[in-house]
mmCIF file of C-alpha atoms and ligand atoms in Angstrom:
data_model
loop_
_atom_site.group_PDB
_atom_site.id
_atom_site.type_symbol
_atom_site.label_atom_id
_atom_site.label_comp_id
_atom_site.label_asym_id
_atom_site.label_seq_id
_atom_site.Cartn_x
_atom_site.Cartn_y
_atom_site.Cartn_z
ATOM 1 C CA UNK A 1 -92.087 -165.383 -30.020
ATOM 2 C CA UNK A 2 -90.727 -168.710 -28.616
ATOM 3 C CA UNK A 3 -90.117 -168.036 -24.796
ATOM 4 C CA UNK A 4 -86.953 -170.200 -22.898
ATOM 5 C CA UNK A 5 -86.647 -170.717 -19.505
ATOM 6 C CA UNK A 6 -83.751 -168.475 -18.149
ATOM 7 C CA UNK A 7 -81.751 -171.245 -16.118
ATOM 8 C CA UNK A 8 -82.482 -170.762 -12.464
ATOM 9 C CA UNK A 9 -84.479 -167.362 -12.591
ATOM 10 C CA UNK A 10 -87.695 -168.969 -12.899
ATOM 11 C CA UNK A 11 -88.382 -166.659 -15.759
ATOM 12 C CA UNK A 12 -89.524 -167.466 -19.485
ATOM 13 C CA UNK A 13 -87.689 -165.306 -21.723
ATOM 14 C CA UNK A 14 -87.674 -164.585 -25.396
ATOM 15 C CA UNK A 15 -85.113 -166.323 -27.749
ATOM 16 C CA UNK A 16 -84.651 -162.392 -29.308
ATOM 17 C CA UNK A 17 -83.907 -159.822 -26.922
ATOM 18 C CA UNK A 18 -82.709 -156.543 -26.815
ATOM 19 C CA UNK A 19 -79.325 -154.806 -25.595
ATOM 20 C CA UNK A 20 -79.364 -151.493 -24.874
ATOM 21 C CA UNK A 21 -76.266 -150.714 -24.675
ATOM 22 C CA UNK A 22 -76.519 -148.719 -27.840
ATOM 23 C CA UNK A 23 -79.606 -146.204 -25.571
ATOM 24 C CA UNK A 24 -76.370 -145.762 -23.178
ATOM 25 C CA UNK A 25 -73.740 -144.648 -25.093
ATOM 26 C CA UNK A 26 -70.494 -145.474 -27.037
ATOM 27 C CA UNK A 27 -72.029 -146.339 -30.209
ATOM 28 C CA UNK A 28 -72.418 -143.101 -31.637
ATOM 29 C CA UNK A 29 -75.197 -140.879 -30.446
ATOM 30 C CA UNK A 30 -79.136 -142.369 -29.844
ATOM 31 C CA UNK A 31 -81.650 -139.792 -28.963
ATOM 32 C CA UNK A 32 -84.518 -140.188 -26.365
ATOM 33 C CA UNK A 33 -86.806 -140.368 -28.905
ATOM 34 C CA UNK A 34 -85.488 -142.820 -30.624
ATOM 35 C CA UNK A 35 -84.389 -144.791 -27.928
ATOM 36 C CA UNK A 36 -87.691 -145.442 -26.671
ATOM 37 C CA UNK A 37 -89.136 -145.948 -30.162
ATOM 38 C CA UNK A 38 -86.594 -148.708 -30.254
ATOM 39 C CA UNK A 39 -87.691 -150.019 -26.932
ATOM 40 C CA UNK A 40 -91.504 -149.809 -27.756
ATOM 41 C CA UNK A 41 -90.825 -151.382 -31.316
ATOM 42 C CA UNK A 42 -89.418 -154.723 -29.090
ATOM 43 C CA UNK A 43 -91.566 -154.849 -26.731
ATOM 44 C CA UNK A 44 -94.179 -154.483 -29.245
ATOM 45 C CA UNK A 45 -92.759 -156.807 -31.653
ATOM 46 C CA UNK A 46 -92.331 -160.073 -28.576
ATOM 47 C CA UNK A 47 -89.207 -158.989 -27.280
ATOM 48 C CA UNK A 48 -89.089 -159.862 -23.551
ATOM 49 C CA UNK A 49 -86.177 -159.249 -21.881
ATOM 50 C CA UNK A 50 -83.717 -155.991 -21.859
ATOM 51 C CA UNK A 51 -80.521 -156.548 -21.617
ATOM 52 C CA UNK A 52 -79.130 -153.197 -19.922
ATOM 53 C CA UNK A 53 -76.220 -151.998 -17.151
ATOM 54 C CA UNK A 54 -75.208 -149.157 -14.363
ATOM 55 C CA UNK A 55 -72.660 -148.015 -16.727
ATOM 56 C CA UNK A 56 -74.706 -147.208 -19.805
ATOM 57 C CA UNK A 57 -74.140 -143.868 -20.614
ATOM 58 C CA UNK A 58 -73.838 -143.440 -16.295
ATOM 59 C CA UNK A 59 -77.657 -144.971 -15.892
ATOM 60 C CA UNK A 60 -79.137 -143.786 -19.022
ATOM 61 C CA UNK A 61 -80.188 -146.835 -20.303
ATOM 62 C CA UNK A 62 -81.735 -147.619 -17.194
ATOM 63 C CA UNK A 63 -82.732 -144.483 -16.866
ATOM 64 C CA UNK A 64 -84.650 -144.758 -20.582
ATOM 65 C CA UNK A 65 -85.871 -148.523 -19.981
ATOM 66 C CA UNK A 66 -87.609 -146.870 -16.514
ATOM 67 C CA UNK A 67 -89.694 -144.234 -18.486
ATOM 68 C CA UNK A 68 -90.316 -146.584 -21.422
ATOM 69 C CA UNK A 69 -92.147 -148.808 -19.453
ATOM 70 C CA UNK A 70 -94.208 -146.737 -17.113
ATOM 71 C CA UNK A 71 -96.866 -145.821 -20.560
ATOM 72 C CA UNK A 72 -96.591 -149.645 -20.562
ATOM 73 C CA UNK A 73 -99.044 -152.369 -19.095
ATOM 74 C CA UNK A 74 -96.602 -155.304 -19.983
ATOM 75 C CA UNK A 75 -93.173 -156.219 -17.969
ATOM 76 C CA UNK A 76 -90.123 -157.251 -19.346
ATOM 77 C CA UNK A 77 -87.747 -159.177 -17.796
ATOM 78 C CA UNK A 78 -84.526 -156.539 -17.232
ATOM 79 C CA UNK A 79 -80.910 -157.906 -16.966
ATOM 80 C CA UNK A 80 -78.907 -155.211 -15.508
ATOM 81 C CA UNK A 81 -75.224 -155.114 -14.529
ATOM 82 C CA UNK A 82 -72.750 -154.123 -11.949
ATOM 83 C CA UNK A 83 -69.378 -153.990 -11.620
ATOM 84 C CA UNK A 84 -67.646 -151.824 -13.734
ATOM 85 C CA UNK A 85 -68.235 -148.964 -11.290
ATOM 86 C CA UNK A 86 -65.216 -149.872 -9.595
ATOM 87 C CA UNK A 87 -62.395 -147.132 -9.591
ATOM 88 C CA UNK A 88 -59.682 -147.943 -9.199
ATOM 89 C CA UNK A 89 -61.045 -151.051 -11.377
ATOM 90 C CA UNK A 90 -59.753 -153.936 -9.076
ATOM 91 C CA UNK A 91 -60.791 -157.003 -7.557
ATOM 92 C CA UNK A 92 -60.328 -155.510 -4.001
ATOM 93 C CA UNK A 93 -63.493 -152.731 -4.532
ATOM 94 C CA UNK A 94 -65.877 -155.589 -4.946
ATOM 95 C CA UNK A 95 -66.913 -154.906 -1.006
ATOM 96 C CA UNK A 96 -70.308 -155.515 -0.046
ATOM 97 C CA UNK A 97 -70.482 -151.786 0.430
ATOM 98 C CA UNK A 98 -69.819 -151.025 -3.059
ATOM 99 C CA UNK A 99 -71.702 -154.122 -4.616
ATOM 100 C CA UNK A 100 -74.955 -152.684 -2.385
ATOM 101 C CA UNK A 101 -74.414 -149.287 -3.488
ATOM 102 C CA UNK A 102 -74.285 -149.979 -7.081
ATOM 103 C CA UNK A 103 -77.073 -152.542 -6.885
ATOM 104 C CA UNK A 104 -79.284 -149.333 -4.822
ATOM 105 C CA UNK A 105 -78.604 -147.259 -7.568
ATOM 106 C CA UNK A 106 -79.785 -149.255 -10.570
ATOM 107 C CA UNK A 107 -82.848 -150.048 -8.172
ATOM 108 C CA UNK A 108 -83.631 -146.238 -8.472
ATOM 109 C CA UNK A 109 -82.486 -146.067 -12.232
ATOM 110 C CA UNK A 110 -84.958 -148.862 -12.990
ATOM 111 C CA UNK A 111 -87.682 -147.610 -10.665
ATOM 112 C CA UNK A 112 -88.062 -150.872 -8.961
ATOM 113 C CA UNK A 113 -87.550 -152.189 -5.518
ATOM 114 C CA UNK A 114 -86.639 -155.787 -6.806
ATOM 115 C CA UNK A 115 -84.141 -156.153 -9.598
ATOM 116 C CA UNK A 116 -84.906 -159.293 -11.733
ATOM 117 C CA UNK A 117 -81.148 -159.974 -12.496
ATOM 118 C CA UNK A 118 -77.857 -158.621 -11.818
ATOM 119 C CA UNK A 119 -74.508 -159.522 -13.450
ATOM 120 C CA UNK A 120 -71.529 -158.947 -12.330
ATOM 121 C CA UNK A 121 -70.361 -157.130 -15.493
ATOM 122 C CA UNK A 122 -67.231 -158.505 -16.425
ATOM 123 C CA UNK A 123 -64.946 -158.162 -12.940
ATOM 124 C CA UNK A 124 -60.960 -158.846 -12.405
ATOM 125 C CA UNK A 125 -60.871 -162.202 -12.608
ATOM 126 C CA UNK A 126 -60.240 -163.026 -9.654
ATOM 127 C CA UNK A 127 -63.876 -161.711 -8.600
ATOM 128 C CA UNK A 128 -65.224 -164.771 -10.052
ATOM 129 C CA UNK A 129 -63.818 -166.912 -7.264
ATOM 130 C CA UNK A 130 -64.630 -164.905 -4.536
ATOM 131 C CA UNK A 131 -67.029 -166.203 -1.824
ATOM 132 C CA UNK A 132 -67.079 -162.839 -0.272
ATOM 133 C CA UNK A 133 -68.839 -161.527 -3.281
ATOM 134 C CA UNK A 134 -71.588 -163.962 -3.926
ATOM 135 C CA UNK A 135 -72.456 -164.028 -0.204
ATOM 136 C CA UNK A 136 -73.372 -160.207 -0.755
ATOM 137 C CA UNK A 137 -75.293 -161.487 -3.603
ATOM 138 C CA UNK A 138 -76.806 -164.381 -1.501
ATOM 139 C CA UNK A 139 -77.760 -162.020 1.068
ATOM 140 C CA UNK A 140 -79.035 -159.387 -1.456
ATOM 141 C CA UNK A 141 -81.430 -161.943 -2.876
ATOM 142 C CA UNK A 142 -82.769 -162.715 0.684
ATOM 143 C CA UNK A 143 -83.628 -158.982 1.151
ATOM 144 C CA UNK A 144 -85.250 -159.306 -2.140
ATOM 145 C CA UNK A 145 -83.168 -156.130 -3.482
ATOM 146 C CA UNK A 146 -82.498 -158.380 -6.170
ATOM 147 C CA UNK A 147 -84.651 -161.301 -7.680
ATOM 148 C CA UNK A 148 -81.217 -163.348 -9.247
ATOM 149 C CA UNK A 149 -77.761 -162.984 -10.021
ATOM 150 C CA UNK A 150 -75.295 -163.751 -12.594
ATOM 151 C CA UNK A 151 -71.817 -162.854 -14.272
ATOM 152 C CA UNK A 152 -71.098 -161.696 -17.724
ATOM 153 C CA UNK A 153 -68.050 -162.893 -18.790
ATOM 154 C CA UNK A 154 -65.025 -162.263 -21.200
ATOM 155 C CA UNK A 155 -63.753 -165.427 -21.059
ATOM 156 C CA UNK A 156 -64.330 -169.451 -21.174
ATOM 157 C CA UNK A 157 -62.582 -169.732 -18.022
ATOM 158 C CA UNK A 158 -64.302 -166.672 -15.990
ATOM 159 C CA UNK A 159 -67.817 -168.706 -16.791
ATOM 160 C CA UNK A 160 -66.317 -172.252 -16.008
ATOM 161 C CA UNK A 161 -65.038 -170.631 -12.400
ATOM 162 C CA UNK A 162 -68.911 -168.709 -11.797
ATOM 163 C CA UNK A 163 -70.301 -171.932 -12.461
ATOM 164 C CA UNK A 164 -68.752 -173.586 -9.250
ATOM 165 C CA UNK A 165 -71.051 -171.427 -7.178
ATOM 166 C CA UNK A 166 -74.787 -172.451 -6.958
ATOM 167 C CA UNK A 167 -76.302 -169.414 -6.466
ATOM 168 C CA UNK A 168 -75.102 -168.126 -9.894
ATOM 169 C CA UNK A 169 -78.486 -168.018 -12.791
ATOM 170 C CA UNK A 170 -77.013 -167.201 -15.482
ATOM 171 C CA UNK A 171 -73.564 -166.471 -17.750
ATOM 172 C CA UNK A 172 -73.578 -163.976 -20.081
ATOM 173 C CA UNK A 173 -70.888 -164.346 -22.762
ATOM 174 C CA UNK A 174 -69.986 -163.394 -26.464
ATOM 175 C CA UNK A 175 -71.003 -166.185 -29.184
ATOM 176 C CA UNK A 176 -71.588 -165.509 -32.517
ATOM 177 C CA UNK A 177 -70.140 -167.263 -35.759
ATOM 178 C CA UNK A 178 -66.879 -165.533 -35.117
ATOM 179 C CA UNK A 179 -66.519 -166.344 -31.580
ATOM 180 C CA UNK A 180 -67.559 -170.567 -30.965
ATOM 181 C CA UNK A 181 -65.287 -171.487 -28.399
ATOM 182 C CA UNK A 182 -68.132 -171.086 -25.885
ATOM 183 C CA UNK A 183 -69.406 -174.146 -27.544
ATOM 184 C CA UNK A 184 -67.084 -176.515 -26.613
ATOM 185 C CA UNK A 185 -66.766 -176.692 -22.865
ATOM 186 C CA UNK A 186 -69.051 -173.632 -21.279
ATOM 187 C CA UNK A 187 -72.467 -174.181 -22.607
ATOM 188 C CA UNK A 188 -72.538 -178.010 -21.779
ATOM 189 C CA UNK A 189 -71.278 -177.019 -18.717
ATOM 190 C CA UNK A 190 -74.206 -174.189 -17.918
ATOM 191 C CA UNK A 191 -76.818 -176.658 -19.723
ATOM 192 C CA UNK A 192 -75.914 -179.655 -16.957
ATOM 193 C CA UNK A 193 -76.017 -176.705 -14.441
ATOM 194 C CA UNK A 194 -79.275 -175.018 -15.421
ATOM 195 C CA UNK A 195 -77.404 -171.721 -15.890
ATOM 196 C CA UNK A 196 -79.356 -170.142 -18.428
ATOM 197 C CA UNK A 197 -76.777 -168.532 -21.069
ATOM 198 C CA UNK A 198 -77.704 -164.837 -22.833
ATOM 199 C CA UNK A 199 -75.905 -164.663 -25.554
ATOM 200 C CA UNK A 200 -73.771 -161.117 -26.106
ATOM 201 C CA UNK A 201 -72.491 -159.346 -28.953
ATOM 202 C CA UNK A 202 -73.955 -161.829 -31.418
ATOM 203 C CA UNK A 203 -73.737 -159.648 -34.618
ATOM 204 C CA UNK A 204 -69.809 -158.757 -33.970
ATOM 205 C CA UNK A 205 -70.833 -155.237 -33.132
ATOM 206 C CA UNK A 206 -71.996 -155.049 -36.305
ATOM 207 C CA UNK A 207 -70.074 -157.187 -38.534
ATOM 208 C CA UNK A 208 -71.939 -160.121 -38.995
ATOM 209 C CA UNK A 209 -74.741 -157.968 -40.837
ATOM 210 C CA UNK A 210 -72.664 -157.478 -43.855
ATOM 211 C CA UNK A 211 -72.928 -154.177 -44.141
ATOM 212 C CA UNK A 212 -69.666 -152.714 -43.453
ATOM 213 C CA UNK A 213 -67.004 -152.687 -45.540
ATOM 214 C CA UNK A 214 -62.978 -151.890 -45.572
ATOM 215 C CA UNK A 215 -63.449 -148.155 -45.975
ATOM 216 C CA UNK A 216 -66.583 -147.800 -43.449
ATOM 217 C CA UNK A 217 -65.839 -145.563 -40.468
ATOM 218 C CA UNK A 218 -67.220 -144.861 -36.701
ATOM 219 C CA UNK A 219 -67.623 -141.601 -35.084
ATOM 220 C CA UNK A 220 -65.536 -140.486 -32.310
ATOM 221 C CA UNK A 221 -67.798 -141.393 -29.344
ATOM 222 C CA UNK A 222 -68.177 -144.977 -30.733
ATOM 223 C CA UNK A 223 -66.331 -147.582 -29.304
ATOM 224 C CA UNK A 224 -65.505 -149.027 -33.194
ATOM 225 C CA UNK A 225 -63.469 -146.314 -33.022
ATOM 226 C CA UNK A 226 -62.136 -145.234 -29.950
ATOM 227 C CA UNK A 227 -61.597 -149.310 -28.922
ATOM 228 C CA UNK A 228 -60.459 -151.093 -31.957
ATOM 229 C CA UNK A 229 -57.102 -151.908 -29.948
ATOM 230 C CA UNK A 230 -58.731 -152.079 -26.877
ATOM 231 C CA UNK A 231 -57.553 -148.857 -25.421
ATOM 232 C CA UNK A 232 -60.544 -148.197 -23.331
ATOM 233 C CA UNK A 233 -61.764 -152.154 -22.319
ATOM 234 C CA UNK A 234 -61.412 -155.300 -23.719
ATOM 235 C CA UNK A 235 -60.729 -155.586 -27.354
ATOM 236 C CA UNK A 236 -63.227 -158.581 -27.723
ATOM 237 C CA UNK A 237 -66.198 -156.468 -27.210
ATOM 238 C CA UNK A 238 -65.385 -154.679 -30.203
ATOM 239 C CA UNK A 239 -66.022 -156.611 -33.281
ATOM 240 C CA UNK A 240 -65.802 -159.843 -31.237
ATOM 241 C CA UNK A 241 -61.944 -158.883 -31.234
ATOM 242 C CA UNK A 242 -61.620 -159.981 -34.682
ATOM 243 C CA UNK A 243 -59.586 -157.257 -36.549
ATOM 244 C CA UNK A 244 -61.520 -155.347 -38.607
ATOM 245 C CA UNK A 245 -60.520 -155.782 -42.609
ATOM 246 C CA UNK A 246 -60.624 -159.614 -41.533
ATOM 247 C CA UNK A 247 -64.139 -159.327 -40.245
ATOM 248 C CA UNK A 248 -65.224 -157.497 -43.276
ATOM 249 C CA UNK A 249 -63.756 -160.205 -45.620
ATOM 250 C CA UNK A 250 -65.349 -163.126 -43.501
ATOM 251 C CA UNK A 251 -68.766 -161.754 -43.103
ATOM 252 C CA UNK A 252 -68.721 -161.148 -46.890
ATOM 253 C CA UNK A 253 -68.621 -164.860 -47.168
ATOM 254 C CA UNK A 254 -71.242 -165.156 -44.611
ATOM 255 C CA UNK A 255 -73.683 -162.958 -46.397
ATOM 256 C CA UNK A 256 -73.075 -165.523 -49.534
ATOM 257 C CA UNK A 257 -73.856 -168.885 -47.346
ATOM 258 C CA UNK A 258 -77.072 -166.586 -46.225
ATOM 259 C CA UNK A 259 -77.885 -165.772 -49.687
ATOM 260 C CA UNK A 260 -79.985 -163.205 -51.245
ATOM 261 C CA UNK A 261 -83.356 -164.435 -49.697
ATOM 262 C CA UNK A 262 -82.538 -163.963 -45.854
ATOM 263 C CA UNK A 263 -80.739 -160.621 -44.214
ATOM 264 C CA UNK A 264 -77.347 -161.688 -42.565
ATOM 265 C CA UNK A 265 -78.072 -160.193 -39.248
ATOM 266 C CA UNK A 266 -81.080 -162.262 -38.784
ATOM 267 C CA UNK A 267 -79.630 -165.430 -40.456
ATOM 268 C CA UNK A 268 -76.157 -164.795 -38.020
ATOM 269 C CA UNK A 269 -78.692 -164.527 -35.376
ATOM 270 C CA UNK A 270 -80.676 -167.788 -36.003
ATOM 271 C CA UNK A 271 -77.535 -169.690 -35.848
ATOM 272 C CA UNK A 272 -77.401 -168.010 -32.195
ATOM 273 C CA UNK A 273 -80.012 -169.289 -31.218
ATOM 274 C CA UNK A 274 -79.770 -172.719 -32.450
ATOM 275 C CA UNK A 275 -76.887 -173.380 -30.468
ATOM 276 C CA UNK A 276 -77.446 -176.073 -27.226
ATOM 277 C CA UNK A 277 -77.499 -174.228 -23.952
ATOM 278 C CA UNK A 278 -78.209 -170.750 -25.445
ATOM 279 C CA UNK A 279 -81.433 -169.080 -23.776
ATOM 280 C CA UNK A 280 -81.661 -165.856 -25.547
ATOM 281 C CA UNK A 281 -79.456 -163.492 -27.837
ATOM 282 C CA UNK A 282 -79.400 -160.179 -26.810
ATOM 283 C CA UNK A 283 -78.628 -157.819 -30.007
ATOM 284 C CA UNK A 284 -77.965 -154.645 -29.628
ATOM 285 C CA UNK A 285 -80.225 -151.984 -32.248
ATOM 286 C CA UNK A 286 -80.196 -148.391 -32.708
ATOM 287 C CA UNK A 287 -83.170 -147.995 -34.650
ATOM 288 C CA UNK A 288 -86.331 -149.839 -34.998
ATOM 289 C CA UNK A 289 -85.173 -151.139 -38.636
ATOM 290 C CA UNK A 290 -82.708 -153.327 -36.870
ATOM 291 C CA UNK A 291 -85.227 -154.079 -33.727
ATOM 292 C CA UNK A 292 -87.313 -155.754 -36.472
ATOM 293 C CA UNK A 293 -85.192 -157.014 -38.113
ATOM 294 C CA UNK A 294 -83.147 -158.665 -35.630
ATOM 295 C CA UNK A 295 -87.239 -160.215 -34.043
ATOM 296 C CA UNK A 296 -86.999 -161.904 -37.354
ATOM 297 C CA UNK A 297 -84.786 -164.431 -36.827
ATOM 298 C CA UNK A 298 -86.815 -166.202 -34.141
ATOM 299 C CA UNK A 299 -88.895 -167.124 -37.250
ATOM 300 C CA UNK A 300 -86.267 -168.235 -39.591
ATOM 301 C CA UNK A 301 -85.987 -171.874 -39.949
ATOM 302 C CA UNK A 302 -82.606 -173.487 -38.699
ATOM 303 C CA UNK A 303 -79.535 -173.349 -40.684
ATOM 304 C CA UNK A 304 -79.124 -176.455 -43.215
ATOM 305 C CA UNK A 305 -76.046 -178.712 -42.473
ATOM 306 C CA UNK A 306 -74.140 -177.423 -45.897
ATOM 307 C CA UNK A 307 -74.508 -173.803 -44.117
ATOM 308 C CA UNK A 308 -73.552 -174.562 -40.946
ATOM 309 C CA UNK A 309 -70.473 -176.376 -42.507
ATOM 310 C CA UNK A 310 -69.494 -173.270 -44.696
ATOM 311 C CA UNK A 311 -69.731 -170.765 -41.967
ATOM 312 C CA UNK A 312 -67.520 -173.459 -39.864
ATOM 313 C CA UNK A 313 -64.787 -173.202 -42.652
ATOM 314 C CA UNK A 314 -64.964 -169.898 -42.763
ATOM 315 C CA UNK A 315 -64.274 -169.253 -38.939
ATOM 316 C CA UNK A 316 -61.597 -171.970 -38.965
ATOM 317 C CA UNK A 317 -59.742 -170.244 -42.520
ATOM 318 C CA UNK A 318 -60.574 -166.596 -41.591
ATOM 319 C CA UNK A 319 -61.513 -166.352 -37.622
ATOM 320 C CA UNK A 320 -60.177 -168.726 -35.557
ATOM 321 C CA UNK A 321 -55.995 -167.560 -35.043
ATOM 322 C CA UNK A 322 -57.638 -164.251 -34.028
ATOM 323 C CA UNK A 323 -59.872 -165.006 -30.945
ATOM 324 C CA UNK A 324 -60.162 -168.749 -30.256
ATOM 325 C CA UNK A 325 -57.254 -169.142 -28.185
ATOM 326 C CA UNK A 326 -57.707 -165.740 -26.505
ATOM 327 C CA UNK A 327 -61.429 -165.815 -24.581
HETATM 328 N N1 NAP B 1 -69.507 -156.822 -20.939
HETATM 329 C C1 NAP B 1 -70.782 -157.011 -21.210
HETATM 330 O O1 NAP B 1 -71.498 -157.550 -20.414
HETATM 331 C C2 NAP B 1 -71.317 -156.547 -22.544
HETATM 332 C C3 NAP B 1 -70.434 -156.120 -23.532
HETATM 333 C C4 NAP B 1 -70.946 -155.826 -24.795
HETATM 334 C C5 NAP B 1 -72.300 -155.914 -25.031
HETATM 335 N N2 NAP B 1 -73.149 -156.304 -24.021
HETATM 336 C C6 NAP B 1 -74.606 -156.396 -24.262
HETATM 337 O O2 NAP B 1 -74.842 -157.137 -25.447
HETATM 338 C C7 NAP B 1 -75.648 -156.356 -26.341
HETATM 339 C C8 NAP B 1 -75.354 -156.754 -27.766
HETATM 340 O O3 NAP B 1 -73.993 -156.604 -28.115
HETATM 341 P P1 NAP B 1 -73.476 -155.330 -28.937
HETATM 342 O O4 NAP B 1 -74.579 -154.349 -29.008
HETATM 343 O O5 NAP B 1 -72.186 -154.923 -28.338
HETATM 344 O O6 NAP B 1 -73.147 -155.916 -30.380
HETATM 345 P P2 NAP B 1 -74.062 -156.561 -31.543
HETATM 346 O O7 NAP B 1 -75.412 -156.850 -31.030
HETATM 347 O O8 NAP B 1 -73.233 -157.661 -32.092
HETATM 348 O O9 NAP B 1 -74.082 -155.401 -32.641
HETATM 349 C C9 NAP B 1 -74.932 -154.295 -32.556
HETATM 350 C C10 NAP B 1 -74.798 -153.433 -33.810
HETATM 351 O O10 NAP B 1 -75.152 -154.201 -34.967
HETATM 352 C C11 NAP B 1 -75.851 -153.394 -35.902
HETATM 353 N N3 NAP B 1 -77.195 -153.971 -36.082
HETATM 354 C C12 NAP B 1 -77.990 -154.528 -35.134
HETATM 355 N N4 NAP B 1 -79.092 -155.053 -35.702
HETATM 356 C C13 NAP B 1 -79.003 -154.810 -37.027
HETATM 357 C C14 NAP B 1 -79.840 -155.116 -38.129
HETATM 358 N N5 NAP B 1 -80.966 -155.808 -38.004
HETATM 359 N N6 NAP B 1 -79.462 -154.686 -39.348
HETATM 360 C C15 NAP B 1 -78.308 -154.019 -39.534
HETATM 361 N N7 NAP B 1 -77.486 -153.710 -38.516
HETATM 362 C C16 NAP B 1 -77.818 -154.112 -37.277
HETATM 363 C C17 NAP B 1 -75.889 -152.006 -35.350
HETATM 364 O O11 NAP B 1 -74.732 -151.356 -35.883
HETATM 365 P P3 NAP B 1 -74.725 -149.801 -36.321
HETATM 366 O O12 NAP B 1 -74.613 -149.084 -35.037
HETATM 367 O O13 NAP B 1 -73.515 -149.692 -37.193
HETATM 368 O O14 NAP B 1 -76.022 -149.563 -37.033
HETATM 369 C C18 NAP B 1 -75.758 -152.244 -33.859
HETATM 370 O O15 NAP B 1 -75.240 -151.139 -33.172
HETATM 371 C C19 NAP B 1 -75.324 -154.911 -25.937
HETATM 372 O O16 NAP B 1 -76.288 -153.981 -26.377
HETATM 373 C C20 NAP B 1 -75.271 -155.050 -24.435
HETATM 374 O O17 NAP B 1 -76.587 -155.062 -23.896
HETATM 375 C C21 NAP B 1 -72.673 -156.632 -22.797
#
């Protein structure tokens, strides 16, 4: 698979890789066996970099990316997160006590002493300007606890503000054909920076695969359900924050600019990809089915320009009131 350099890490990375949120939780229940058939069936399949957290289901996607890879003579790159630990979740419990905790406990999660990447996963804003906080990072990557660091991001403006500070690798942010706004300012921005960009949530949680329709429904431990107003984080993690019947209705019209000889997921995927400044897209899968599928699109040829114009229509008729003033 092609590899991209991940802005500052001084890592190659695959243009597909994984999110494991799904091996965590709040997506419905994965089991441990099929979690790490769904990590074996990426790795197998190219897939070199995991996108994971602390949070996960408490550490159990580390936890599971640990013992997948210890049958395993090849090393992905892992992207983990911290942050979200925080309780009471404020700006003013980003110490470097807590941000050296969490980061020690995601060490032991992931069975490492180095961890390639850390991202501060989507922090009170007003984390993003704090010096305090990225000289604990700084002084973290001098004791070679971690490797890198970076922020995941909800908004435009959160990345803009991380990109002011040097030490920052990489912004991880939403982008998918509901959600461009990225385009405009922050991936120039990151591109002119060498901030590599991993691109999250690139399917709509699920949307942009065409599969869904009005009447489809989530289980009760799935955040389609128990966030579709954002009661438990922000609404634009779930289905980009595009509401839901609207969704369904757009990515009907997405599956017909695909057409019938390319799967939606891995033609919304390749338009991911294609996108200046992205490194990698990190789709989430909770089966091997979708881990292949979604490892096909790094061998899809590029959108042609009559697509890309349809799907642009589409997001500015459909899309656009909903989220592009918003993140
Ligand atoms: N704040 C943050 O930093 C943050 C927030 C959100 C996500 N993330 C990261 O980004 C990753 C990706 O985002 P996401 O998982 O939220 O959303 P996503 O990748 O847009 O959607 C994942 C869902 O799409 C469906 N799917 C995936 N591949 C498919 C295929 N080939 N065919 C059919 N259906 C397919 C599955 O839905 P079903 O379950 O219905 O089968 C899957 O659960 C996460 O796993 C996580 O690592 C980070």
């Amino acid at each position: 698979m092609e590899q991209r350099p991940l802005g500052k890490t001084g890592a190659d990375v695959s243009v597909v890789g994984l999110g494991t949120w799904q091996l965590g939780g709040d997506w419905g229940d994965v089991d441990d066996d099929s979690a790490a058939e769904v990590l074996d069936a990426a790795l197998d399949a190219g897939v070199t970099l995991l996108d994971t957290a602390d949070v996960y289901g408490d550490g159990r996607s580390e936890e599971r990316i640990r013992k997948a890879l210890v049958t395993r003579s090849d090393r992905p790159f892992v992207a983990t997160k911290a942050g979200r630990r925080a309780d009471p979740f404020e700006a003013g419990q980003y110490t470097p006590e807590n941000l050296r905790a969490w980061i020690d406990r995601s060490r032991r999660n992931l069975g490492v002493d180095t961890l390639d990447l850390v991202q501060l996963h989507c922090p009170p804003p007003a984390v993003y300007s704090d010096q305090r906080v990225y000289d604990t990072l700084d002084a973290l990557v001098q004791e070679q606890a971690i490797a890198a660091y970076g922020v995941s991001v909800e908004t435009v403006e959160e990345g803009l503000t991380a990109l002011q500070h040097p030490g920052v690798a990489t912004i991880q942010v939403i982008l998918n054909i509901f959600r461009r706004k990225p385009l405009e300012e922050l991936l120039p921005a990151a591109r002119r920076a060498d901030v590599g960009i991993l691109a999250r949530v690139p399917l709509a949680s699920g949307l942009l695969t065409g599969k869904y329709d009005e009447s489809t429904t989530f289980p009760a431990d799935d955040h389609r359900n128990f966030n579709r107003n954002g009661e438990a984080f922000d609404v634009g993690e779930t289905f980009a924050g595009v509401p839901f019947e609207i969704g369904v209705a757009a990515a009907r019209e997405v599956a017909e600019i695909a057409g019938d000889s390319v799967p939606t997921a891995a033609f919304a995927l390749r338009w991911v990809i294609d996108q200046p400044g992205v490194t990698t897209v990190i789709p989430g899968a909770r089966n091997v089915t979708q881990v292949r599928g979604n490892v096909a699109a790094a061998s899809l040829a590029p959108l042609s320009d009559s697509q890309l114009s349809d799907l642009e229509r589409v997001y500015d008729e459909r899309i656009r009131a909903h989220v592009h003033d918003r993140w």
